[in-house]
PDB file of C-alpha atoms in Angstrom:
ATOM      1  CA  MET A   1      92.251  87.469 119.775  1.00 46.00           C
ATOM      2  CA  LYS A   2      94.632  85.032 121.392  1.00 55.00           C
ATOM      3  CA  SER A   3      98.253  85.277 120.279  1.00 73.00           C
ATOM      4  CA  GLN A   4      99.777  82.320 118.477  1.00 85.00           C
ATOM      5  CA  LEU A   5     103.349  83.463 119.186  1.00 88.00           C
ATOM      6  CA  ASN A   6     103.954  81.050 122.075  1.00 86.00           C
ATOM      7  CA  SER A   7     103.343  78.108 119.777  1.00 89.00           C
ATOM      8  CA  TYR A   8     106.315  79.113 117.647  1.00 90.00           C
ATOM      9  CA  LEU A   9     108.824  80.323 120.244  1.00 85.00           C
ATOM     10  CA  TYR A  10     110.626  76.970 120.451  1.00 87.00           C
ATOM     11  CA  ALA A  11     111.278  76.969 116.699  1.00 90.00           C
ATOM     12  CA  LEU A  12     112.326  80.623 116.842  1.00 89.00           C
ATOM     13  CA  HIS A  13     115.117  79.907 119.307  1.00 86.00           C
ATOM     14  CA  SER A  14     117.027  78.000 116.630  1.00 88.00           C
ATOM     15  CA  LEU A  15     117.088  80.988 114.257  1.00 92.00           C
ATOM     16  CA  SER A  16     119.532  83.867 113.884  1.00 93.00           C
ATOM     17  CA  ILE A  17     119.599  87.091 111.887  1.00 95.00           C
ATOM     18  CA  PRO A  18     119.753  87.470 108.886  1.00 95.00           C
ATOM     19  CA  LEU A  19     116.949  85.108 107.951  1.00 96.00           C
ATOM     20  CA  GLY A  20     116.352  83.453 104.606  1.00 96.00           C
ATOM     21  CA  LYS A  21     113.461  81.537 103.073  1.00 95.00           C
ATOM     22  CA  GLU A  22     115.184  78.295 104.025  1.00 95.00           C
ATOM     23  CA  ASP A  23     114.752  79.360 107.679  1.00 96.00           C
ATOM     24  CA  LEU A  24     111.095  80.388 107.629  1.00 96.00           C
ATOM     25  CA  LEU A  25     109.324  78.626 104.777  1.00 96.00           C
ATOM     26  CA  THR A  26     109.531  75.329 106.643  1.00 95.00           C
ATOM     27  CA  ARG A  27     107.168  72.911 108.344  1.00 95.00           C
ATOM     28  CA  ASN A  28     107.962  74.600 111.669  1.00 95.00           C
ATOM     29  CA  PHE A  29     105.990  77.680 110.631  1.00 95.00           C
ATOM     30  CA  LEU A  30     103.514  76.185 108.147  1.00 96.00           C
ATOM     31  CA  ILE A  31      99.892  76.828 109.141  1.00 95.00           C
ATOM     32  CA  GLU A  32      98.173  75.055 106.287  1.00 95.00           C
ATOM     33  CA  LYS A  33      98.891  73.701 102.826  1.00 95.00           C
ATOM     34  CA  THR A  34      96.351  72.910 100.158  1.00 94.00           C
ATOM     35  CA  GLY A  35      97.558  72.119  96.660  1.00 92.00           C
ATOM     36  CA  ASP A  36     100.110  74.758  95.660  1.00 93.00           C
ATOM     37  CA  ILE A  37      98.876  77.154  98.363  1.00 96.00           C
ATOM     38  CA  GLU A  38     101.029  77.415 101.489  1.00 97.00           C
ATOM     39  CA  MET A  39     100.168  79.676 104.431  1.00 97.00           C
ATOM     40  CA  TYR A  40     102.840  80.415 107.037  1.00 97.00           C
ATOM     41  CA  TYR A  41     102.716  81.990 110.445  1.00 94.00           C
ATOM     42  CA  ALA A  42     104.092  85.515 110.767  1.00 90.00           C
ATOM     43  CA  PRO A  43     103.687  87.568 113.943  1.00 88.00           C
ATOM     44  CA  HIS A  44     103.193  91.103 112.714  1.00 85.00           C
ATOM     45  CA  ASN A  45      99.499  90.921 111.855  1.00 82.00           C
ATOM     46  CA  GLU A  46      98.507  89.567 115.258  1.00 85.00           C
ATOM     47  CA  TYR A  47      98.717  92.902 117.045  1.00 86.00           C
ATOM     48  CA  ILE A  48      95.557  95.026 116.642  1.00 91.00           C
ATOM     49  CA  ASN A  49      95.619  98.741 117.319  1.00 93.00           C
ATOM     50  CA  LYS A  50      92.059  99.101 118.570  1.00 93.00           C
ATOM     51  CA  GLU A  51      92.274 102.906 118.741  1.00 94.00           C
ATOM     52  CA  ALA A  52      93.401 103.380 115.129  1.00 96.00           C
ATOM     53  CA  LYS A  53      91.816 106.055 112.959  1.00 96.00           C
ATOM     54  CA  VAL A  54      93.295 104.750 109.689  1.00 97.00           C
ATOM     55  CA  VAL A  55      93.395 101.085 108.627  1.00 97.00           C
ATOM     56  CA  LEU A  56      95.553 100.065 105.677  1.00 97.00           C
ATOM     57  CA  ALA A  57      94.593  96.637 104.354  1.00 97.00           C
ATOM     58  CA  GLY A  58      96.730  94.837 101.808  1.00 94.00           C
ATOM     59  CA  ILE A  59      96.152  91.395 100.310  1.00 95.00           C
ATOM     60  CA  THR A  60      98.598  89.274 102.313  1.00 94.00           C
ATOM     61  CA  PRO A  61     102.070  89.896 103.750  1.00 92.00           C
ATOM     62  CA  GLY A  62     104.852  89.150 101.283  1.00 91.00           C
ATOM     63  CA  TRP A  63     108.245  87.642 101.948  1.00 93.00           C
ATOM     64  CA  THR A  64     109.849  91.048 102.687  1.00 90.00           C
ATOM     65  CA  GLN A  65     107.330  91.785 105.444  1.00 90.00           C
ATOM     66  CA  MET A  66     107.534  88.247 106.836  1.00 94.00           C
ATOM     67  CA  LYS A  67     111.317  88.406 107.090  1.00 94.00           C
ATOM     68  CA  ALA A  68     111.248  91.854 108.755  1.00 92.00           C
ATOM     69  CA  ALA A  69     108.665  90.676 111.290  1.00 93.00           C
ATOM     70  CA  TYR A  70     110.606  87.587 112.325  1.00 95.00           C
ATOM     71  CA  GLU A  71     113.876  89.470 112.658  1.00 95.00           C
ATOM     72  CA  GLU A  72     112.168  92.020 114.917  1.00 94.00           C
ATOM     73  CA  VAL A  73     110.720  89.182 117.005  1.00 93.00           C
ATOM     74  CA  LEU A  74     114.176  87.669 117.454  1.00 95.00           C
ATOM     75  CA  ARG A  75     115.460  91.031 118.711  1.00 95.00           C
ATOM     76  CA  GLY A  76     112.552  91.263 121.132  1.00 94.00           C
ATOM     77  CA  VAL A  77     113.070  87.731 122.436  1.00 91.00           C
ATOM     78  CA  GLU A  78     116.747  88.463 123.018  1.00 92.00           C
ATOM     79  CA  LYS A  79     115.814  91.563 125.002  1.00 94.00           C
ATOM     80  CA  LYS A  80     113.223  89.524 126.978  1.00 91.00           C
ATOM     81  CA  HIS A  81     110.331  91.784 125.968  1.00 93.00           C
ATOM     82  CA  SER A  82     106.765  90.732 126.686  1.00 92.00           C
ATOM     83  CA  ASN A  83     104.807  89.014 123.922  1.00 90.00           C
ATOM     84  CA  ASP A  84     102.552  92.052 123.556  1.00 89.00           C
ATOM     85  CA  GLN A  85     105.555  94.318 123.081  1.00 92.00           C
ATOM     86  CA  ILE A  86     107.169  91.881 120.647  1.00 91.00           C
ATOM     87  CA  LEU A  87     104.035  91.720 118.520  1.00 90.00           C
ATOM     88  CA  CYS A  88     103.639  95.502 118.534  1.00 89.00           C
ATOM     89  CA  ASP A  89     107.269  96.031 117.525  1.00 91.00           C
ATOM     90  CA  ALA A  90     106.977  93.410 114.781  1.00 90.00           C
ATOM     91  CA  LYS A  91     103.928  95.214 113.429  1.00 88.00           C
ATOM     92  CA  GLN A  92     105.772  98.524 113.317  1.00 87.00           C
ATOM     93  CA  ALA A  93     108.851  97.026 111.689  1.00 88.00           C
ATOM     94  CA  ALA A  94     107.083  95.023 109.008  1.00 86.00           C
ATOM     95  CA  GLY A  95     103.865  96.864 108.109  1.00 83.00           C
ATOM     96  CA  PHE A  96     104.213  97.777 104.418  1.00 86.00           C
ATOM     97  CA  SER A  97     107.977  97.939 104.764  1.00 78.00           C
ATOM     98  CA  GLY A  98     110.346  98.543 101.859  1.00 77.00           C
ATOM     99  CA  THR A  99     109.704 100.627  98.722  1.00 83.00           C
ATOM    100  CA  ILE A 100     105.980  99.923  98.910  1.00 88.00           C
ATOM    101  CA  ARG A 101     105.760 102.320 101.874  1.00 91.00           C
ATOM    102  CA  LYS A 102     107.039 105.266  99.854  1.00 93.00           C
ATOM    103  CA  ASN A 103     104.573 104.640  97.029  1.00 94.00           C
ATOM    104  CA  LEU A 104     101.765 104.293  99.557  1.00 96.00           C
ATOM    105  CA  THR A 105     102.511 107.416 101.580  1.00 96.00           C
ATOM    106  CA  ASP A 106     103.098 109.546  98.478  1.00 96.00           C
ATOM    107  CA  MET A 107      99.601 108.718  97.230  1.00 97.00           C
ATOM    108  CA  LEU A 108      98.031 109.272 100.638  1.00 98.00           C
ATOM    109  CA  ASP A 109      99.710 112.691 100.783  1.00 98.00           C
ATOM    110  CA  GLN A 110      98.232 113.623  97.409  1.00 97.00           C
ATOM    111  CA  CYS A 111      94.774 112.601  98.622  1.00 97.00           C
ATOM    112  CA  GLY A 112      94.992 115.061 101.523  1.00 97.00           C
ATOM    113  CA  LEU A 113      95.070 112.546 104.375  1.00 98.00           C
ATOM    114  CA  PRO A 114      97.714 114.435 106.420  1.00 98.00           C
ATOM    115  CA  GLU A 115      95.682 117.656 106.339  1.00 97.00           C
ATOM    116  CA  THR A 116      92.570 115.823 107.511  1.00 97.00           C
ATOM    117  CA  LEU A 117      94.486 114.174 110.376  1.00 97.00           C
ATOM    118  CA  GLY A 118      96.383 117.357 111.268  1.00 96.00           C
ATOM    119  CA  ILE A 119      99.812 115.783 110.745  1.00 97.00           C
ATOM    120  CA  GLU A 120     102.732 116.779 108.539  1.00 96.00           C
ATOM    121  CA  SER A 121     102.857 113.730 106.259  1.00 97.00           C
ATOM    122  CA  SER A 122     101.448 110.257 105.754  1.00 97.00           C
ATOM    123  CA  LEU A 123     104.912 108.839 106.396  1.00 96.00           C
ATOM    124  CA  SER A 124     104.660 110.100 109.973  1.00 96.00           C
ATOM    125  CA  LEU A 125     101.839 107.574 110.492  1.00 96.00           C
ATOM    126  CA  PHE A 126     104.607 104.973 110.467  1.00 93.00           C
ATOM    127  CA  GLN A 127     106.685 107.056 112.871  1.00 92.00           C
ATOM    128  CA  GLN A 128     105.589 109.448 115.624  1.00 94.00           C
ATOM    129  CA  TYR A 129     101.857 109.155 114.800  1.00 96.00           C
ATOM    130  CA  ARG A 130     101.854 105.355 114.730  1.00 94.00           C
ATOM    131  CA  PRO A 131      99.016 105.201 117.340  1.00 94.00           C
ATOM    132  CA  LEU A 132      96.673 106.543 114.619  1.00 96.00           C
ATOM    133  CA  LEU A 133      97.465 103.681 112.250  1.00 96.00           C
ATOM    134  CA  HIS A 134      96.618  99.995 111.983  1.00 95.00           C
ATOM    135  CA  THR A 135      98.237  98.009 109.173  1.00 94.00           C
ATOM    136  CA  THR A 136      96.896  94.626 108.188  1.00 94.00           C
ATOM    137  CA  SER A 137      95.962  92.326 105.316  1.00 95.00           C
ATOM    138  CA  ILE A 138      92.676  90.747 104.325  1.00 96.00           C
ATOM    139  CA  ILE A 139      94.568  87.443 104.599  1.00 97.00           C
ATOM    140  CA  LYS A 140      96.581  88.064 107.756  1.00 93.00           C
ATOM    141  CA  TYR A 141      99.283  85.415 107.282  1.00 95.00           C
ATOM    142  CA  PRO A 142     101.757  85.167 104.372  1.00 96.00           C
ATOM    143  CA  VAL A 143     100.586  83.022 101.488  1.00 97.00           C
ATOM    144  CA  PHE A 144     102.873  81.581  98.850  1.00 97.00           C
ATOM    145  CA  ILE A 145     101.972  79.816  95.624  1.00 95.00           C
ATOM    146  CA  SER A 146     104.694  77.368  94.634  1.00 90.00           C
ATOM    147  CA  GLY A 147     107.067  79.410  96.813  1.00 88.00           C
ATOM    148  CA  LYS A 148     106.182  82.814  95.309  1.00 93.00           C
ATOM    149  CA  ASN A 149     104.237  85.675  96.916  1.00 93.00           C
ATOM    150  CA  TYR A 150     100.481  85.326  96.437  1.00 94.00           C
ATOM    151  CA  THR A 151      99.168  88.294  94.426  1.00 91.00           C
ATOM    152  CA  GLY A 152      95.452  87.758  94.935  1.00 91.00           C
ATOM    153  CA  HIS A 153      94.740  86.383  91.474  1.00 89.00           C
ATOM    154  CA  HIS A 154      95.696  82.743  90.993  1.00 90.00           C
ATOM    155  CA  PRO A 155      93.705  81.273  92.548  1.00 94.00           C
ATOM    156  CA  ALA A 156      91.057  83.900  93.183  1.00 95.00           C
ATOM    157  CA  ILE A 157      90.226  84.205  96.868  1.00 96.00           C
ATOM    158  CA  ASP A 158      86.655  83.047  96.267  1.00 94.00           C
ATOM    159  CA  HIS A 159      87.943  79.837  94.679  1.00 95.00           C
ATOM    160  CA  SER A 160      89.896  78.754  97.768  1.00 96.00           C
ATOM    161  CA  PRO A 161      88.111  77.749 100.995  1.00 96.00           C
ATOM    162  CA  LEU A 162      91.295  78.510 102.959  1.00 96.00           C
ATOM    163  CA  LEU A 163      91.753  82.009 101.556  1.00 97.00           C
ATOM    164  CA  SER A 164      88.031  82.769 101.735  1.00 96.00           C
ATOM    165  CA  ARG A 165      87.888  81.842 105.400  1.00 96.00           C
ATOM    166  CA  TYR A 166      90.637  84.290 106.296  1.00 96.00           C
ATOM    167  CA  ALA A 167      89.329  87.079 104.055  1.00 96.00           C
ATOM    168  CA  TYR A 168      85.641  86.913 104.935  1.00 94.00           C
ATOM    169  CA  GLN A 169      85.730  85.627 108.513  1.00 94.00           C
ATOM    170  CA  GLU A 170      89.057  86.424 110.183  1.00 94.00           C
ATOM    171  CA  PHE A 171      89.448  89.853 108.589  1.00 95.00           C
ATOM    172  CA  ALA A 172      85.852  90.747 109.458  1.00 92.00           C
ATOM    173  CA  LYS A 173      86.510  89.819 113.096  1.00 92.00           C
ATOM    174  CA  GLU A 174      89.612  92.011 113.091  1.00 93.00           C
ATOM    175  CA  LEU A 175      87.653  95.056 111.927  1.00 93.00           C
ATOM    176  CA  GLU A 176      85.200  94.488 114.764  1.00 91.00           C
ATOM    177  CA  HIS A 177      88.043  94.949 117.271  1.00 92.00           C
ATOM    178  CA  ILE A 178      88.819  98.440 115.951  1.00 93.00           C
ATOM    179  CA  GLY A 179      86.841 101.379 117.282  1.00 85.00           C
ATOM    180  CA  SER A 180      84.104 102.723 115.027  1.00 83.00           C
ATOM    181  CA  LYS A 181      84.578 105.473 112.431  1.00 91.00           C
ATOM    182  CA  ALA A 182      88.014 104.349 111.268  1.00 95.00           C
ATOM    183  CA  LEU A 183      88.932 105.032 107.649  1.00 97.00           C
ATOM    184  CA  VAL A 184      89.598 101.611 106.097  1.00 97.00           C
ATOM    185  CA  ILE A 185      91.731 101.786 102.952  1.00 98.00           C
ATOM    186  CA  PRO A 186      91.833  98.518 100.977  1.00 97.00           C
ATOM    187  CA  LEU A 187      94.916  98.515  98.770  1.00 96.00           C
ATOM    188  CA  GLY A 188      94.111  97.333  95.272  1.00 94.00           C
ATOM    189  CA  LYS A 189      91.112  95.759  93.588  1.00 94.00           C
ATOM    190  CA  THR A 190      91.376  92.367  95.316  1.00 95.00           C
ATOM    191  CA  ALA A 191      91.286  93.848  98.829  1.00 96.00           C
ATOM    192  CA  GLU A 192      88.570  96.276  97.725  1.00 97.00           C
ATOM    193  CA  LYS A 193      86.372  93.456  96.434  1.00 96.00           C
ATOM    194  CA  VAL A 194      86.570  91.681  99.803  1.00 96.00           C
ATOM    195  CA  CYS A 195      85.667  94.881 101.658  1.00 95.00           C
ATOM    196  CA  ARG A 196      82.708  95.540  99.382  1.00 94.00           C
ATOM    197  CA  ILE A 197      81.371  92.030  99.991  1.00 93.00           C
ATOM    198  CA  LEU A 198      81.839  92.469 103.743  1.00 92.00           C
ATOM    199  CA  LEU A 199      79.888  95.718 103.591  1.00 89.00           C
ATOM    200  CA  GLU A 200      77.055  93.914 101.838  1.00 87.00           C
ATOM    201  CA  THR A 201      76.978  90.953 104.206  1.00 80.00           C
ATOM    202  CA  GLU A 202      78.668  91.801 107.509  1.00 67.00           C
ATOM    203  CA  ASN A 203      78.397  95.580 107.650  1.00 60.00           C
ATOM    204  CA  PRO A 204      81.579  96.305 109.697  1.00 64.00           C
ATOM    205  CA  PRO A 205      80.477  98.579 112.543  1.00 66.00           C
ATOM    206  CA  GLY A 206      80.644 102.258 111.736  1.00 83.00           C
ATOM    207  CA  HIS A 207      83.752 102.272 109.544  1.00 91.00           C
ATOM    208  CA  TYR A 208      84.297 104.372 106.431  1.00 93.00           C
ATOM    209  CA  PHE A 209      85.849 102.814 103.333  1.00 95.00           C
ATOM    210  CA  LEU A 210      88.100 104.523 100.816  1.00 97.00           C
ATOM    211  CA  PHE A 211      87.554 102.641  97.573  1.00 97.00           C
ATOM    212  CA  GLY A 212      89.545 103.202  94.394  1.00 96.00           C
ATOM    213  CA  PHE A 213      93.014 103.180  95.983  1.00 97.00           C
ATOM    214  CA  PRO A 214      95.515 101.182  93.886  1.00 95.00           C
ATOM    215  CA  HIS A 215      97.860  98.595  95.291  1.00 92.00           C
ATOM    216  CA  PRO A 216     101.123 100.504  95.923  1.00 91.00           C
ATOM    217  CA  SER A 217     103.456  97.727  94.784  1.00 86.00           C
ATOM    218  CA  GLY A 218     106.009  98.765  92.212  1.00 81.00           C
ATOM    219  CA  ALA A 219     104.947  95.695  90.235  1.00 80.00           C
ATOM    220  CA  ASN A 220     101.506  97.280  89.697  1.00 80.00           C
ATOM    221  CA  GLY A 221     102.054  98.935  86.332  1.00 82.00           C
ATOM    222  CA  HIS A 222      98.577 100.516  86.357  1.00 87.00           C
ATOM    223  CA  ARG A 223      99.096 102.106  89.777  1.00 91.00           C
ATOM    224  CA  LEU A 224      99.497 105.734  88.707  1.00 91.00           C
ATOM    225  CA  LYS A 225      96.776 105.635  86.062  1.00 93.00           C
ATOM    226  CA  GLN A 226      94.268 104.181  88.502  1.00 94.00           C
ATOM    227  CA  PHE A 227      95.295 106.649  91.189  1.00 95.00           C
ATOM    228  CA  HIS A 228      94.827 109.729  89.025  1.00 95.00           C
ATOM    229  CA  GLN A 229      91.483 108.452  87.736  1.00 96.00           C
ATOM    230  CA  ASN A 230      90.155 108.112  91.288  1.00 96.00           C
ATOM    231  CA  LYS A 231      92.104 110.865  93.064  1.00 97.00           C
ATOM    232  CA  GLU A 232      89.379 113.534  93.184  1.00 97.00           C
ATOM    233  CA  GLU A 233      86.743 111.128  94.471  1.00 97.00           C
ATOM    234  CA  MET A 234      89.129 109.783  97.129  1.00 97.00           C
ATOM    235  CA  GLU A 235      89.974 113.326  98.238  1.00 97.00           C
ATOM    236  CA  ASN A 236      86.270 114.023  98.732  1.00 97.00           C
ATOM    237  CA  ILE A 237      85.738 110.808 100.717  1.00 96.00           C
ATOM    238  CA  ILE A 238      88.632 111.665 103.030  1.00 97.00           C
ATOM    239  CA  LYS A 239      87.321 115.183 103.567  1.00 96.00           C
ATOM    240  CA  ASP A 240      83.827 113.875 104.307  1.00 95.00           C
ATOM    241  CA  TRP A 241      85.205 111.289 106.744  1.00 96.00           C
ATOM    242  CA  GLY A 242      87.271 113.955 108.491  1.00 95.00           C
ATOM    243  CA  SER A 243      84.300 116.305 108.848  1.00 94.00           C
ATOM    244  CA  ARG A 244      82.265 113.564 110.525  1.00 90.00           C
ATOM    245  CA  VAL A 245      84.969 112.146 112.792  1.00 86.00           C
ATOM    246  CA  PHE A 246      87.076 115.116 113.940  1.00 82.00           C
TER     247      PHE A 246
END
């Protein structure tokens, strides 16, 4: 996949840390607008870790992740890093950053993922074991509805040609770039629905899917209930995946 970063470097040179919405949610970084839906460029979901064993797939990057990615890019540009290095660093800085990461890794720990991978904790996937992990979203670029983070509901992905194209075409292409037998974990029911449809129609090559995992956002009030309802089944899927892959 060809990087889009070069197209935005000129606009980036006028920015400085810390960044606000008035800096990034502008025409300079707007990819497409249709009705109340606005999609903006953000660099952190361009980099693909083709050797990943675990793929975490959210709905779309939120403002927190977008801001973290751009600030990391500015640091990389200042240090004259290569585009590949900049994109990799942006991915590491922004992938499920903030409190969402703690909720996510706590649940992964309880499902037994570290034991299957032979690592000490799921948090270490974001640290020293980062080569095992690929973080992404079914809609790779940040989407805002009337300036607010898109949550996957209004409108439904299937009701928007723009969102459907990214979910069912671009995301499917991304999975094809990752080596077979990765454990793909869609976060929440919206991401899970997309993955189930892809399995029915595209059949992503050789990957395993962990269904039933709740979206780890603190705003998801049903997170813990859903997790405990599905925990035993998810543990078994992870164990089965591990026995076939390692």
